[in-house]
PDB file of C-alpha atoms in Angstrom:
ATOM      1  CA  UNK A 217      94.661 116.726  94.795  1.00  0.00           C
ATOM      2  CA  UNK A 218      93.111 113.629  94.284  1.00  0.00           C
ATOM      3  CA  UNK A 219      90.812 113.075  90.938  1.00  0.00           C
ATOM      4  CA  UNK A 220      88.848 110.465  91.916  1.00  0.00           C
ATOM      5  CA  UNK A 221      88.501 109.531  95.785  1.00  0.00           C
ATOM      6  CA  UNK A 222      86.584 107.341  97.445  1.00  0.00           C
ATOM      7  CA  UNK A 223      85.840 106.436 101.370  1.00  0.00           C
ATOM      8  CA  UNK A 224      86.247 103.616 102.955  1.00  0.00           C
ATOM      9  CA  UNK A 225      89.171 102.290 101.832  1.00  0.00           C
ATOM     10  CA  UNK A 226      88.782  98.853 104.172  1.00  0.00           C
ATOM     11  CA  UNK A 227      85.354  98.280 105.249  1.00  0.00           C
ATOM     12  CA  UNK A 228      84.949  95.023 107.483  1.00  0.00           C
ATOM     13  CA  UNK A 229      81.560  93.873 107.947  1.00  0.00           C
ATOM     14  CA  UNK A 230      79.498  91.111 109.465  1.00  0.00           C
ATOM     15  CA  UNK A 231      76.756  89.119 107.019  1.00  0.00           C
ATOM     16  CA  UNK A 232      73.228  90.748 106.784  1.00  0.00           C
ATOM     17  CA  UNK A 233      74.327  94.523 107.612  1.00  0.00           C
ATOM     18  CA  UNK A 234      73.752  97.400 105.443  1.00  0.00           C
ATOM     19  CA  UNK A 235      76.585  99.780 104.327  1.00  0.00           C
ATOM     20  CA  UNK A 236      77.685 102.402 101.976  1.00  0.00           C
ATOM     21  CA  UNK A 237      80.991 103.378  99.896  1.00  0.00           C
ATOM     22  CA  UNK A 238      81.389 107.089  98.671  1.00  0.00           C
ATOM     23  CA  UNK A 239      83.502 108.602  95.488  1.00  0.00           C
ATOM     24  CA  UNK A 240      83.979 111.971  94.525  1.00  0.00           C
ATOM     25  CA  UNK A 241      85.680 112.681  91.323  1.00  0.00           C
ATOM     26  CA  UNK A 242      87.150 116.384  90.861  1.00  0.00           C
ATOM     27  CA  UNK A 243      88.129 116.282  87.054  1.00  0.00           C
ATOM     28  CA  UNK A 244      84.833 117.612  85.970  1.00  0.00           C
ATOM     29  CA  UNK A 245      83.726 114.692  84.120  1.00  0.00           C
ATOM     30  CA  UNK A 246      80.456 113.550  83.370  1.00  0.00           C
ATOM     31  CA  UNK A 247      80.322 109.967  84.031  1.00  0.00           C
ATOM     32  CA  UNK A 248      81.492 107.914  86.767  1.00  0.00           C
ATOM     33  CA  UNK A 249      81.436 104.070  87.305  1.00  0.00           C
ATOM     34  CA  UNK A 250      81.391 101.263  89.633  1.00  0.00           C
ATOM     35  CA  UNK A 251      83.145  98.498  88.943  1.00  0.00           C
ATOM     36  CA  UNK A 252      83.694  95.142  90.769  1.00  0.00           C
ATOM     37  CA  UNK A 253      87.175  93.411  91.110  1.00  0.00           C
ATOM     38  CA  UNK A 254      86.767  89.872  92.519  1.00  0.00           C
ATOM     39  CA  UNK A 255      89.930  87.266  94.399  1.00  0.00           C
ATOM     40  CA  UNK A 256      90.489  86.485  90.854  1.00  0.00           C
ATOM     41  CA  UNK A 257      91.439  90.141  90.029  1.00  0.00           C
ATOM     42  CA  UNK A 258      88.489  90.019  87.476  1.00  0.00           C
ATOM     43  CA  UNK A 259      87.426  93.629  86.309  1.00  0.00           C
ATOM     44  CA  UNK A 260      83.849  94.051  85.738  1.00  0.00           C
ATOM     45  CA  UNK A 261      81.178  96.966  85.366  1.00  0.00           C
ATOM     46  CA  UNK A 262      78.412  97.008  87.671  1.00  0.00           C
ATOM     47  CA  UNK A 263      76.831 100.474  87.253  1.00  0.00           C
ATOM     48  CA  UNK A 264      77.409 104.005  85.018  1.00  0.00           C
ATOM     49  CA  UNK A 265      75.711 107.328  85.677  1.00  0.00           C
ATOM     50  CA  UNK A 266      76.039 110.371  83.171  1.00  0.00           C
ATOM     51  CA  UNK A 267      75.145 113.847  84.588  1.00  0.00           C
ATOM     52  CA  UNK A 268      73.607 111.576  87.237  1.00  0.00           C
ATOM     53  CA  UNK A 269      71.432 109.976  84.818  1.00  0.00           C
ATOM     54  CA  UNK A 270      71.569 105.793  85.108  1.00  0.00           C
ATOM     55  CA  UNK A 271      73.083 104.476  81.635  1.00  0.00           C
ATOM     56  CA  UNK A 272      74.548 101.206  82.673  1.00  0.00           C
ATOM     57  CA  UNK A 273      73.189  98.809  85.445  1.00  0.00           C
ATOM     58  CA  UNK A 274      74.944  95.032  84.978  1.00  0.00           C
ATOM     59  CA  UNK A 275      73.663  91.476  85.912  1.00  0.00           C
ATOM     60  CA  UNK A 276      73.904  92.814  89.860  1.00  0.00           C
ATOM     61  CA  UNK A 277      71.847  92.008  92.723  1.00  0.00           C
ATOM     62  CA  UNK A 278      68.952  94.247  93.536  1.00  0.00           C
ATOM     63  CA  UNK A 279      70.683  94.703  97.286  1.00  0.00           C
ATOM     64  CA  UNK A 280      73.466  96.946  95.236  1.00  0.00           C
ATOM     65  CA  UNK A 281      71.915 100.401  94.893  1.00  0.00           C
ATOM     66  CA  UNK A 282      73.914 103.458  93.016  1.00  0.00           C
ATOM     67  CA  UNK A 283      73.067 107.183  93.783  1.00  0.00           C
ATOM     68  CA  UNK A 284      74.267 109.999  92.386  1.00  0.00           C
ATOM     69  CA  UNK A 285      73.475 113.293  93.899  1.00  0.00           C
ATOM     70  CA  UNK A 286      75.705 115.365  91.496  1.00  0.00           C
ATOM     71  CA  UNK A 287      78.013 114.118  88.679  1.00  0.00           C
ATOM     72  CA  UNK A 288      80.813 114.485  91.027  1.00  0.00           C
ATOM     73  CA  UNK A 289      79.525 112.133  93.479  1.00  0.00           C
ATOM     74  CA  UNK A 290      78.457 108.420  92.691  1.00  0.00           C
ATOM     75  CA  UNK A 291      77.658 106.035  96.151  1.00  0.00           C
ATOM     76  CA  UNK A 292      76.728 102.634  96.334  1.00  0.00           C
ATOM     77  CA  UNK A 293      74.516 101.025  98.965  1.00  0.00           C
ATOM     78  CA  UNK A 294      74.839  97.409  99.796  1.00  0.00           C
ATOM     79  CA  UNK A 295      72.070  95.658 101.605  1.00  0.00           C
ATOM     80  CA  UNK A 296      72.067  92.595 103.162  1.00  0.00           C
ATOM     81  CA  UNK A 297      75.496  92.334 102.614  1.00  0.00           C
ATOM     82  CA  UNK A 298      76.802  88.288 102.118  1.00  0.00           C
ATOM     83  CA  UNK A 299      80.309  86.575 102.007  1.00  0.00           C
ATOM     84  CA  UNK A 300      80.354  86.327  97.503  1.00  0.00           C
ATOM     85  CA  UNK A 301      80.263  90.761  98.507  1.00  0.00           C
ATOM     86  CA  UNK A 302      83.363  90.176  99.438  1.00  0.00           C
ATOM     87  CA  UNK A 303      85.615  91.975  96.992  1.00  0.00           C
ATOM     88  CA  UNK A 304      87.482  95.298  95.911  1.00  0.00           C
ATOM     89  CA  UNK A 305      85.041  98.003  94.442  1.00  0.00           C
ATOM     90  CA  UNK A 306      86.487 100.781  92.566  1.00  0.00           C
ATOM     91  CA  UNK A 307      84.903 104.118  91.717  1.00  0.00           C
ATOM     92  CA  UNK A 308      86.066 105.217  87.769  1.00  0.00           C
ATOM     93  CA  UNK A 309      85.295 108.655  86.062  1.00  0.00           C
ATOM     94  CA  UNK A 310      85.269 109.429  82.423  1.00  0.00           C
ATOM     95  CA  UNK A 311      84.573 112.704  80.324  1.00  0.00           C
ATOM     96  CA  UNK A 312      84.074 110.573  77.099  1.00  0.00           C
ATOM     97  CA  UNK A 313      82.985 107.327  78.329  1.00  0.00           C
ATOM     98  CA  UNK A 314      86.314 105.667  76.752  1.00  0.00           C
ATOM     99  CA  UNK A 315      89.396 107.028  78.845  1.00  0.00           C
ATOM    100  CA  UNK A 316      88.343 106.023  82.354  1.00  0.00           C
ATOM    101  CA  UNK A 317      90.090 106.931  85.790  1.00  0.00           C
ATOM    102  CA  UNK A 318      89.870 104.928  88.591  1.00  0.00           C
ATOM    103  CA  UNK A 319      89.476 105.576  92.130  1.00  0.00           C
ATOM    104  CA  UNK A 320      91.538 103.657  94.803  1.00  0.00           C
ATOM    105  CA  UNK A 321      89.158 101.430  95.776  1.00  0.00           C
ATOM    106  CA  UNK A 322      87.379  99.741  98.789  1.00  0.00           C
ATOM    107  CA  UNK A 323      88.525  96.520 100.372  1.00  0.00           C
ATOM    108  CA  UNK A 324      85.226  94.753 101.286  1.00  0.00           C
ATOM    109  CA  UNK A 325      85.728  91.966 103.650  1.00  0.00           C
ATOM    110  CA  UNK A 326      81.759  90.310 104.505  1.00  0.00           C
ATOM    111  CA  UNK A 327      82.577  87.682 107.815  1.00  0.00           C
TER     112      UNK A 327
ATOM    113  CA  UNK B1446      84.537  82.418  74.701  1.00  0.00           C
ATOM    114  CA  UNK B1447      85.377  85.452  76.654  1.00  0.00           C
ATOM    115  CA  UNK B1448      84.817  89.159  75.156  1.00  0.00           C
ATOM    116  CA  UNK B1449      88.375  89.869  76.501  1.00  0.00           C
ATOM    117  CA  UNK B1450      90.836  87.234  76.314  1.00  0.00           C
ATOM    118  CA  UNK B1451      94.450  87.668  78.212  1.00  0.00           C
ATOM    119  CA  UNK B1452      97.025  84.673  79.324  1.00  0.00           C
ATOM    120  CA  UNK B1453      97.186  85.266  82.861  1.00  0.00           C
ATOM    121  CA  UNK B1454     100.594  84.237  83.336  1.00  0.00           C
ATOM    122  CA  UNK B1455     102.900  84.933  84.992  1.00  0.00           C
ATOM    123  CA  UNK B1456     105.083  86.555  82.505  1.00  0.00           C
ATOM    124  CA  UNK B1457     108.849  86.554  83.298  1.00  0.00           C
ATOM    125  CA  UNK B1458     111.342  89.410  81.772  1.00  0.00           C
ATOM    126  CA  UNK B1459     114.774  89.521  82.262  1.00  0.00           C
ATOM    127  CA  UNK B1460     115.637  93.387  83.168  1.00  0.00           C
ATOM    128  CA  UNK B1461     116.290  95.188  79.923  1.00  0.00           C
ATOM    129  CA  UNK B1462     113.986  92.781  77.398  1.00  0.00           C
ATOM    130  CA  UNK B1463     110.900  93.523  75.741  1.00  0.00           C
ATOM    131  CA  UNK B1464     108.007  92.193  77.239  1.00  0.00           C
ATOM    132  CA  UNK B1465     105.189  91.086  75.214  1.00  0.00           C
ATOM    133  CA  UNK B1466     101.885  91.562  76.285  1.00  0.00           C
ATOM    134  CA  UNK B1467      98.800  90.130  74.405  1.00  0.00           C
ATOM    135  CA  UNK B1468      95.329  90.397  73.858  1.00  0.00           C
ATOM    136  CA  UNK B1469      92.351  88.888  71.817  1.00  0.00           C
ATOM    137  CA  UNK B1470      88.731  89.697  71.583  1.00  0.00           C
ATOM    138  CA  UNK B1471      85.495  88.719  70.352  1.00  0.00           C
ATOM    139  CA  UNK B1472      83.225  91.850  69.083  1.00  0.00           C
ATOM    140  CA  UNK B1473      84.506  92.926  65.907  1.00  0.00           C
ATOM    141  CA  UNK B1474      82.553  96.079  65.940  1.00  0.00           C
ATOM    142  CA  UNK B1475      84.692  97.035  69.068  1.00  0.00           C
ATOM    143  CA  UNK B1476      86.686 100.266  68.444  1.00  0.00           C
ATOM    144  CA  UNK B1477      88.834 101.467  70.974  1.00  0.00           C
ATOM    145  CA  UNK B1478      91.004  99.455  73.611  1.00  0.00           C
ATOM    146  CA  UNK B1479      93.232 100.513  76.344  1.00  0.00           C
ATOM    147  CA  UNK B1480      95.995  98.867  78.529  1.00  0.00           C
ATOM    148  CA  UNK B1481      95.788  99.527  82.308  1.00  0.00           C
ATOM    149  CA  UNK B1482      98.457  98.873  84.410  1.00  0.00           C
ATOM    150  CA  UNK B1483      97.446  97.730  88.228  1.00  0.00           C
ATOM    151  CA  UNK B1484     100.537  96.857  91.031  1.00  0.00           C
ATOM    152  CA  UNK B1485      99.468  94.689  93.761  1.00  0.00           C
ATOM    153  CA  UNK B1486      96.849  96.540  96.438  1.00  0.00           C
ATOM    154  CA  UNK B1487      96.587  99.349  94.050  1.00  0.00           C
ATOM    155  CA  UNK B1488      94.100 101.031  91.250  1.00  0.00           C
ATOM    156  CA  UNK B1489      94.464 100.308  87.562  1.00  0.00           C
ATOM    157  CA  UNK B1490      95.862 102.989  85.949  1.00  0.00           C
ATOM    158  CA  UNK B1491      95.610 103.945  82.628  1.00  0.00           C
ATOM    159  CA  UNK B1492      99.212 103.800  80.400  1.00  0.00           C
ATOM    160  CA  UNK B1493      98.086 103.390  76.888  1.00  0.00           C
ATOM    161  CA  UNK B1494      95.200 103.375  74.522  1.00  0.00           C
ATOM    162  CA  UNK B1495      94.585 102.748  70.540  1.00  0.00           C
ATOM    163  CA  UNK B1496      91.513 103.896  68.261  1.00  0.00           C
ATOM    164  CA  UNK B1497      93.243 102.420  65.218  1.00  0.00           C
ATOM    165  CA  UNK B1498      94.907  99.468  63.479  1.00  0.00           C
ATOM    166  CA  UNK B1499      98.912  99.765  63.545  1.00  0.00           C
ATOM    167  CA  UNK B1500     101.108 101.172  66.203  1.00  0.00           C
ATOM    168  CA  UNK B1501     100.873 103.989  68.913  1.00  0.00           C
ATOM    169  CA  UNK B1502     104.144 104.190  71.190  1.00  0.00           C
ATOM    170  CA  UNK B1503     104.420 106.420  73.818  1.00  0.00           C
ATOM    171  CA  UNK B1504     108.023 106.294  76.110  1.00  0.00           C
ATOM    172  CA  UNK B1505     109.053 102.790  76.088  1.00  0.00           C
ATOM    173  CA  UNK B1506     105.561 101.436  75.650  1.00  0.00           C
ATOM    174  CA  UNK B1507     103.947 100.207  72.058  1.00  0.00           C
ATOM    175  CA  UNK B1508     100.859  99.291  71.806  1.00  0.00           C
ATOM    176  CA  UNK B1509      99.612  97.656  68.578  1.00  0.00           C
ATOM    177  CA  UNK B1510      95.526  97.049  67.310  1.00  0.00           C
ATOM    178  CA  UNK B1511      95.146  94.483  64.528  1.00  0.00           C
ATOM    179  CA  UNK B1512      91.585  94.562  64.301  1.00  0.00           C
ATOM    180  CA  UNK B1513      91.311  92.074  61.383  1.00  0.00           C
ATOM    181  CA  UNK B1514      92.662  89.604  63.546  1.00  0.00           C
ATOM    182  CA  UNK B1515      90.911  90.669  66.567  1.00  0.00           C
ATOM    183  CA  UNK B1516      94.176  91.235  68.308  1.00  0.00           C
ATOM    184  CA  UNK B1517      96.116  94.236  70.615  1.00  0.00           C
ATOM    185  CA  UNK B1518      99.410  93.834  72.384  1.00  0.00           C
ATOM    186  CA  UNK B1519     101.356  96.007  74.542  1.00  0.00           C
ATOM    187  CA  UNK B1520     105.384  96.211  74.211  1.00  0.00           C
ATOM    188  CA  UNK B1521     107.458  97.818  77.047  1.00  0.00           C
ATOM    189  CA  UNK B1522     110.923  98.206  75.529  1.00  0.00           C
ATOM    190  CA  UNK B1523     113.904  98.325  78.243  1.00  0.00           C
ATOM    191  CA  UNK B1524     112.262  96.353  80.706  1.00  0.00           C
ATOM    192  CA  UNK B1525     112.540  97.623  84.422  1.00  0.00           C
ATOM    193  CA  UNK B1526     111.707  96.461  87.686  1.00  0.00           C
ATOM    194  CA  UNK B1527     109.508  98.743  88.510  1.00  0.00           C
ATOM    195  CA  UNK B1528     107.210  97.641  85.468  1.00  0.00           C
ATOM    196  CA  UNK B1529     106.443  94.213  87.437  1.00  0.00           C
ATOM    197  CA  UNK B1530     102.565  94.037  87.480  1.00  0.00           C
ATOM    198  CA  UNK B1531      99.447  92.975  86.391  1.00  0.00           C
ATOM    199  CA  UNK B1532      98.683  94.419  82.748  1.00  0.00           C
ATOM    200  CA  UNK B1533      94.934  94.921  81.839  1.00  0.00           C
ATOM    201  CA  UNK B1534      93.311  94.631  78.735  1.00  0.00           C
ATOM    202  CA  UNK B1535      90.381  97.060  78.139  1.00  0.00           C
ATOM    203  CA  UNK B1536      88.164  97.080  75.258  1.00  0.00           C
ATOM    204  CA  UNK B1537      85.158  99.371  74.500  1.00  0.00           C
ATOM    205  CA  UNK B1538      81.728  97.821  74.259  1.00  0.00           C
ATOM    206  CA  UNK B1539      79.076 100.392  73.500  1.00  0.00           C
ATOM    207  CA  UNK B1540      79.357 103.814  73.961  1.00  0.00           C
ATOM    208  CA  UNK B1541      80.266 104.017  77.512  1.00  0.00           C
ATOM    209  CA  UNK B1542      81.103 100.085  78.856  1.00  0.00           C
ATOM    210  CA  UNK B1543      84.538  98.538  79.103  1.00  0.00           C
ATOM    211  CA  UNK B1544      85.209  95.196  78.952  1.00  0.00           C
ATOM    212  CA  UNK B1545      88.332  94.253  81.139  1.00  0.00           C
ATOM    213  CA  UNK B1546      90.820  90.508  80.141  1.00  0.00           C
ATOM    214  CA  UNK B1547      91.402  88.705  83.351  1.00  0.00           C
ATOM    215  CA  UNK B1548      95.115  90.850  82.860  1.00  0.00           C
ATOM    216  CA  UNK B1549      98.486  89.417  82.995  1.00  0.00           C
ATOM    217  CA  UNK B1550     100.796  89.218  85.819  1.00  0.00           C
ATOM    218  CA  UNK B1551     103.839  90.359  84.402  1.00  0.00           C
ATOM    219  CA  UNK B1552     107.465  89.606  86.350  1.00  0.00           C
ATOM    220  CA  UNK B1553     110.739  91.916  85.339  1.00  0.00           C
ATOM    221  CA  UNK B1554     113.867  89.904  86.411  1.00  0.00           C
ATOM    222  CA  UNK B1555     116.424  91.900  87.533  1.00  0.00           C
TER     223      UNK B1555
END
């Protein structure tokens, strides 16, 4: 079983569209994450829910919206999507906000 | 300055040597800190983490938290192959944000 899961895992878009990245953690945990990694292999936060509640929301675009419809389910919608998207997004989850566990990510590739 | 401050290498190991991993940051009131361990076209995973100053070794890894000097490192003893990656530095900021070094690409030579 996988703990933390996420779909796509290559997503190849052109400029301007609109699209979506699911993860769905089952370790029971009450916080999940999205993080950014850029071409540089830079980690960094861009969002945290707790028990679907919004705790964390970085320097990101407005164009970048999180959902959460349970806490075992954390999306992100990009709109508008442009080339800088371009990146690997990984879904984490955490049960005490310090031992996270990441997903496997999504290869975003904006032409 | 950076919060999280690796050298991105690339480290090179001969097979069998201890590899040296190190890390620096900036908020002293940062308490916990974690190494993550990410191969090419995969996840970061989670190896080791440290709540207080000294050393916490687990298998052939060590990691050690000198939080006077603002400082963690990571030692794998008995080098392998298989322990060429990228090593991340993780540091707690806030109750539920990590802070992630740019990591080090680390090379075991066998």
């Amino acid at each position: 079983d996988t703990a933390v899961s996420q779909t796509p895992k290559y997503l190849v878009t052109q400029m301007g569209n609109d699209k979506s990245i699911k993860c769905e953690q089952n370790l029971g945990h009450d916080t999940m994450y999205w993080y950014k990694q850029d071409s540089k292999k830079f980690l960094k936060i861009m969002f945290s829910y707790n028990n679907k509640e919004l705790i964390i929301n970085e320097t990101v675009p407005n164009r970048f919206s999180p959902k959460s419809p349970d806490k075992a389910h954390l999306n992100l919608h990009i709109n508008s999507l442009e080339l800088g998207d371009s990146a690997v997004y990984f879904c984490a989850s955490s049960q005490d906000g310090r031992l996270q566990y990441f997903g496997p990510g999504t290869r975003l590739l904006v032409l | 300055q950076k919060e999280v401050e690796q050298n991105s290498g690339p480290l090179s190991v001969p097979e069998g040597a201890i590899a040296s991993l190190n890390c620096t940051y900036s908020d002293r009131g940062s308490q916990s800190f974690f190494w993550y361990r990410q191969y090419s076209g995969k996840s970061p995973e989670l190896i080791m983490f440290i709540y207080s100053n000294g050393d916490k070794e687990d298998g052939r890894f060590t990691a050690q938290l000198n939080k006077a000097s603002q400082y963690v490192s990571l030692l794998i003893r008995d080098s392998q192959p298989s322990d060429s990656a990228t090593y991340l530095c993780a540091v707690n900021r806030g109750a539920q944000k990590l802070v992630f070094g740019q990591g080090t690409r680390l090379t075991i030579n066998p």
